[in-house]
PDB file of C-alpha atoms in Angstrom:
ATOM      1  CA  MET Z   1       5.761 -11.825 -14.767  1.00  0.00           C
ATOM      2  CA  LEU Z   2       3.759  -9.629 -17.178  1.00  0.00           C
ATOM      3  CA  ASN Z   3       0.682 -10.128 -14.981  1.00  0.00           C
ATOM      4  CA  SER Z   4       2.256  -8.315 -12.022  1.00  0.00           C
ATOM      5  CA  LEU Z   5       3.684  -5.500 -14.090  1.00  0.00           C
ATOM      6  CA  TYR Z   6       0.479  -3.561 -14.629  1.00  0.00           C
ATOM      7  CA  GLY Z   7      -0.301  -3.461 -10.886  1.00  0.00           C
ATOM      8  CA  LYS Z   8       2.873  -1.207 -10.379  1.00  0.00           C
ATOM      9  CA  PHE Z   9       0.973   1.526 -12.156  1.00  0.00           C
ATOM     10  CA  GLY Z  10      -1.796   1.512  -9.545  1.00  0.00           C
ATOM     11  CA  GLN Z  11       0.546   1.167  -6.562  1.00  0.00           C
ATOM     12  CA  LYS Z  12       0.226   3.475  -3.573  1.00  0.00           C
ATOM     13  CA  GLY Z  13       3.190   4.925  -1.663  1.00  0.00           C
ATOM     14  CA  GLU Z  14       3.795   5.709   2.061  1.00  0.00           C
ATOM     15  CA  ASP Z  15       5.912   8.420   3.563  1.00  0.00           C
ATOM     16  CA  TRP Z  16       7.601   7.523   6.864  1.00  0.00           C
ATOM     17  CA  THR Z  17       9.359   9.927   9.275  1.00  0.00           C
ATOM     18  CA  LYS Z  18      11.815   8.913  11.735  1.00  0.00           C
ATOM     19  CA  ILE Z  19      10.538   9.893  15.408  1.00  0.00           C
ATOM     20  CA  GLY Z  20      13.044   8.127  17.631  1.00  0.00           C
ATOM     21  CA  ASP Z  21      15.286   5.274  18.452  1.00  0.00           C
ATOM     22  CA  CYS Z  22      14.242   2.064  20.130  1.00  0.00           C
ATOM     23  CA  PRO Z  23      17.077  -0.394  20.554  1.00  0.00           C
ATOM     24  CA  ASN Z  24      16.488  -3.997  21.481  1.00  0.00           C
ATOM     25  CA  GLU Z  25      12.883  -3.800  20.054  1.00  0.00           C
ATOM     26  CA  PRO Z  26      11.720  -6.444  17.654  1.00  0.00           C
ATOM     27  CA  ASP Z  27      10.841  -5.274  14.077  1.00  0.00           C
ATOM     28  CA  ARG Z  28       7.028  -4.868  13.877  1.00  0.00           C
ATOM     29  CA  GLU Z  29       4.179  -2.455  12.808  1.00  0.00           C
ATOM     30  CA  GLU Z  30       1.577  -1.059  15.238  1.00  0.00           C
ATOM     31  CA  LEU Z  31      -1.695   0.920  14.919  1.00  0.00           C
ATOM     32  CA  VAL Z  32      -2.120   3.425  17.733  1.00  0.00           C
ATOM     33  CA  PHE Z  33      -5.808   4.449  18.157  1.00  0.00           C
ATOM     34  CA  ASN Z  34      -6.333   7.927  19.679  1.00  0.00           C
ATOM     35  CA  MET Z  35     -10.012   8.048  20.781  1.00  0.00           C
ATOM     36  CA  ASN Z  36      -9.923  11.699  21.876  1.00  0.00           C
ATOM     37  CA  GLY Z  37      -8.725  12.980  18.465  1.00  0.00           C
ATOM     38  CA  LYS Z  38     -10.236  10.088  16.613  1.00  0.00           C
ATOM     39  CA  ARG Z  39      -6.973   9.435  14.839  1.00  0.00           C
ATOM     40  CA  VAL Z  40      -5.064   6.237  13.921  1.00  0.00           C
ATOM     41  CA  THR Z  41      -1.381   6.403  13.681  1.00  0.00           C
ATOM     42  CA  LYS Z  42       0.784   3.645  12.164  1.00  0.00           C
ATOM     43  CA  LEU Z  43       4.164   3.017  13.676  1.00  0.00           C
ATOM     44  CA  ARG Z  44       7.010   0.847  12.434  1.00  0.00           C
ATOM     45  CA  TYR Z  45       9.782  -0.437  14.554  1.00  0.00           C
ATOM     46  CA  LEU Z  46      12.625  -1.251  12.294  1.00  0.00           C
ATOM     47  CA  LEU Z  47      16.331  -2.038  12.892  1.00  0.00           C
ATOM     48  CA  GLY Z  48      16.343  -0.114  16.192  1.00  0.00           C
ATOM     49  CA  GLN Z  49      14.464   2.968  14.883  1.00  0.00           C
ATOM     50  CA  LEU Z  50      10.902   4.181  15.282  1.00  0.00           C
ATOM     51  CA  PHE Z  51       9.064   5.532  12.254  1.00  0.00           C
ATOM     52  CA  SER Z  52       5.563   7.170  11.909  1.00  0.00           C
ATOM     53  CA  MET Z  53       3.648   7.083   8.637  1.00  0.00           C
ATOM     54  CA  THR Z  54       2.934  10.674   7.718  1.00  0.00           C
ATOM     55  CA  ASN Z  55       1.203  10.328   4.223  1.00  0.00           C
ATOM     56  CA  VAL Z  56      -0.394   7.807   1.952  1.00  0.00           C
ATOM     57  CA  GLY Z  57      -0.900   8.539  -1.716  1.00  0.00           C
ATOM     58  CA  GLU Z  58      -0.052   7.748  -5.184  1.00  0.00           C
ATOM     59  CA  CYS Z  59       3.518   7.084  -6.114  1.00  0.00           C
ATOM     60  CA  PHE Z  60       5.523   9.410  -8.367  1.00  0.00           C
ATOM     61  CA  ASP Z  61       5.190   7.293 -11.491  1.00  0.00           C
ATOM     62  CA  SER Z  62       1.751   5.796 -10.766  1.00  0.00           C
ATOM     63  CA  PHE Z  63      -1.106   5.906 -13.376  1.00  0.00           C
ATOM     64  CA  PRO Z  64      -4.117   3.916 -11.940  1.00  0.00           C
ATOM     65  CA  ALA Z  65      -5.906   4.148 -15.326  1.00  0.00           C
ATOM     66  CA  ILE Z  66      -3.559   1.601 -16.869  1.00  0.00           C
ATOM     67  CA  ALA Z  67      -4.165  -0.866 -14.022  1.00  0.00           C
ATOM     68  CA  ALA Z  68      -7.949  -0.271 -14.169  1.00  0.00           C
ATOM     69  CA  HIS Z  69      -7.944  -0.842 -17.889  1.00  0.00           C
ATOM     70  CA  VAL Z  70      -5.999  -4.026 -17.734  1.00  0.00           C
ATOM     71  CA  THR Z  71      -8.157  -5.353 -14.981  1.00  0.00           C
ATOM     72  CA  GLY Z  72     -11.336  -4.521 -16.789  1.00  0.00           C
ATOM     73  CA  TYR Z  73     -10.138  -6.132 -19.993  1.00  0.00           C
ATOM     74  CA  ALA Z  74      -9.267  -9.200 -18.056  1.00  0.00           C
ATOM     75  CA  ARG Z  75     -12.743  -9.449 -16.395  1.00  0.00           C
ATOM     76  CA  MET Z  76     -14.479  -9.013 -19.817  1.00  0.00           C
ATOM     77  CA  TYR Z  77     -12.359 -11.723 -21.344  1.00  0.00           C
ATOM     78  CA  LEU Z  78     -13.090 -14.006 -18.383  1.00  0.00           C
ATOM     79  CA  TRP Z  79     -16.851 -13.295 -18.801  1.00  0.00           C
ATOM     80  CA  GLN Z  80     -16.414 -14.258 -22.519  1.00  0.00           C
ATOM     81  CA  LEU Z  81     -14.834 -17.509 -21.727  1.00  0.00           C
ATOM     82  CA  MET Z  82     -17.674 -18.183 -19.187  1.00  0.00           C
ATOM     83  CA  GLN Z  83     -20.237 -17.626 -21.799  1.00  0.00           C
ATOM     84  CA  GLU Z  84     -18.570 -20.058 -24.171  1.00  0.00           C
ATOM     85  CA  ALA Z  85     -18.377 -22.844 -21.635  1.00  0.00           C
TER      86      ALA Z  85
END
């Protein structure tokens, strides 16, 4: 339980905008590649609605330095145990 808590501080968030309805479509995610504009759009079909991902960034309460510190400390501790073995 405690091991997964620190990862929440480094978590990223996604903003989704509803762009339409799509009844009778199975729930799924798709990547749409636009070669002319060289863009990739992520679409999500969910519960009969169609969403487009508009933004990816840090969550409101994220603080990646905490996750980085805990991960770095765990790596150093693992290295110490490997040296003793």
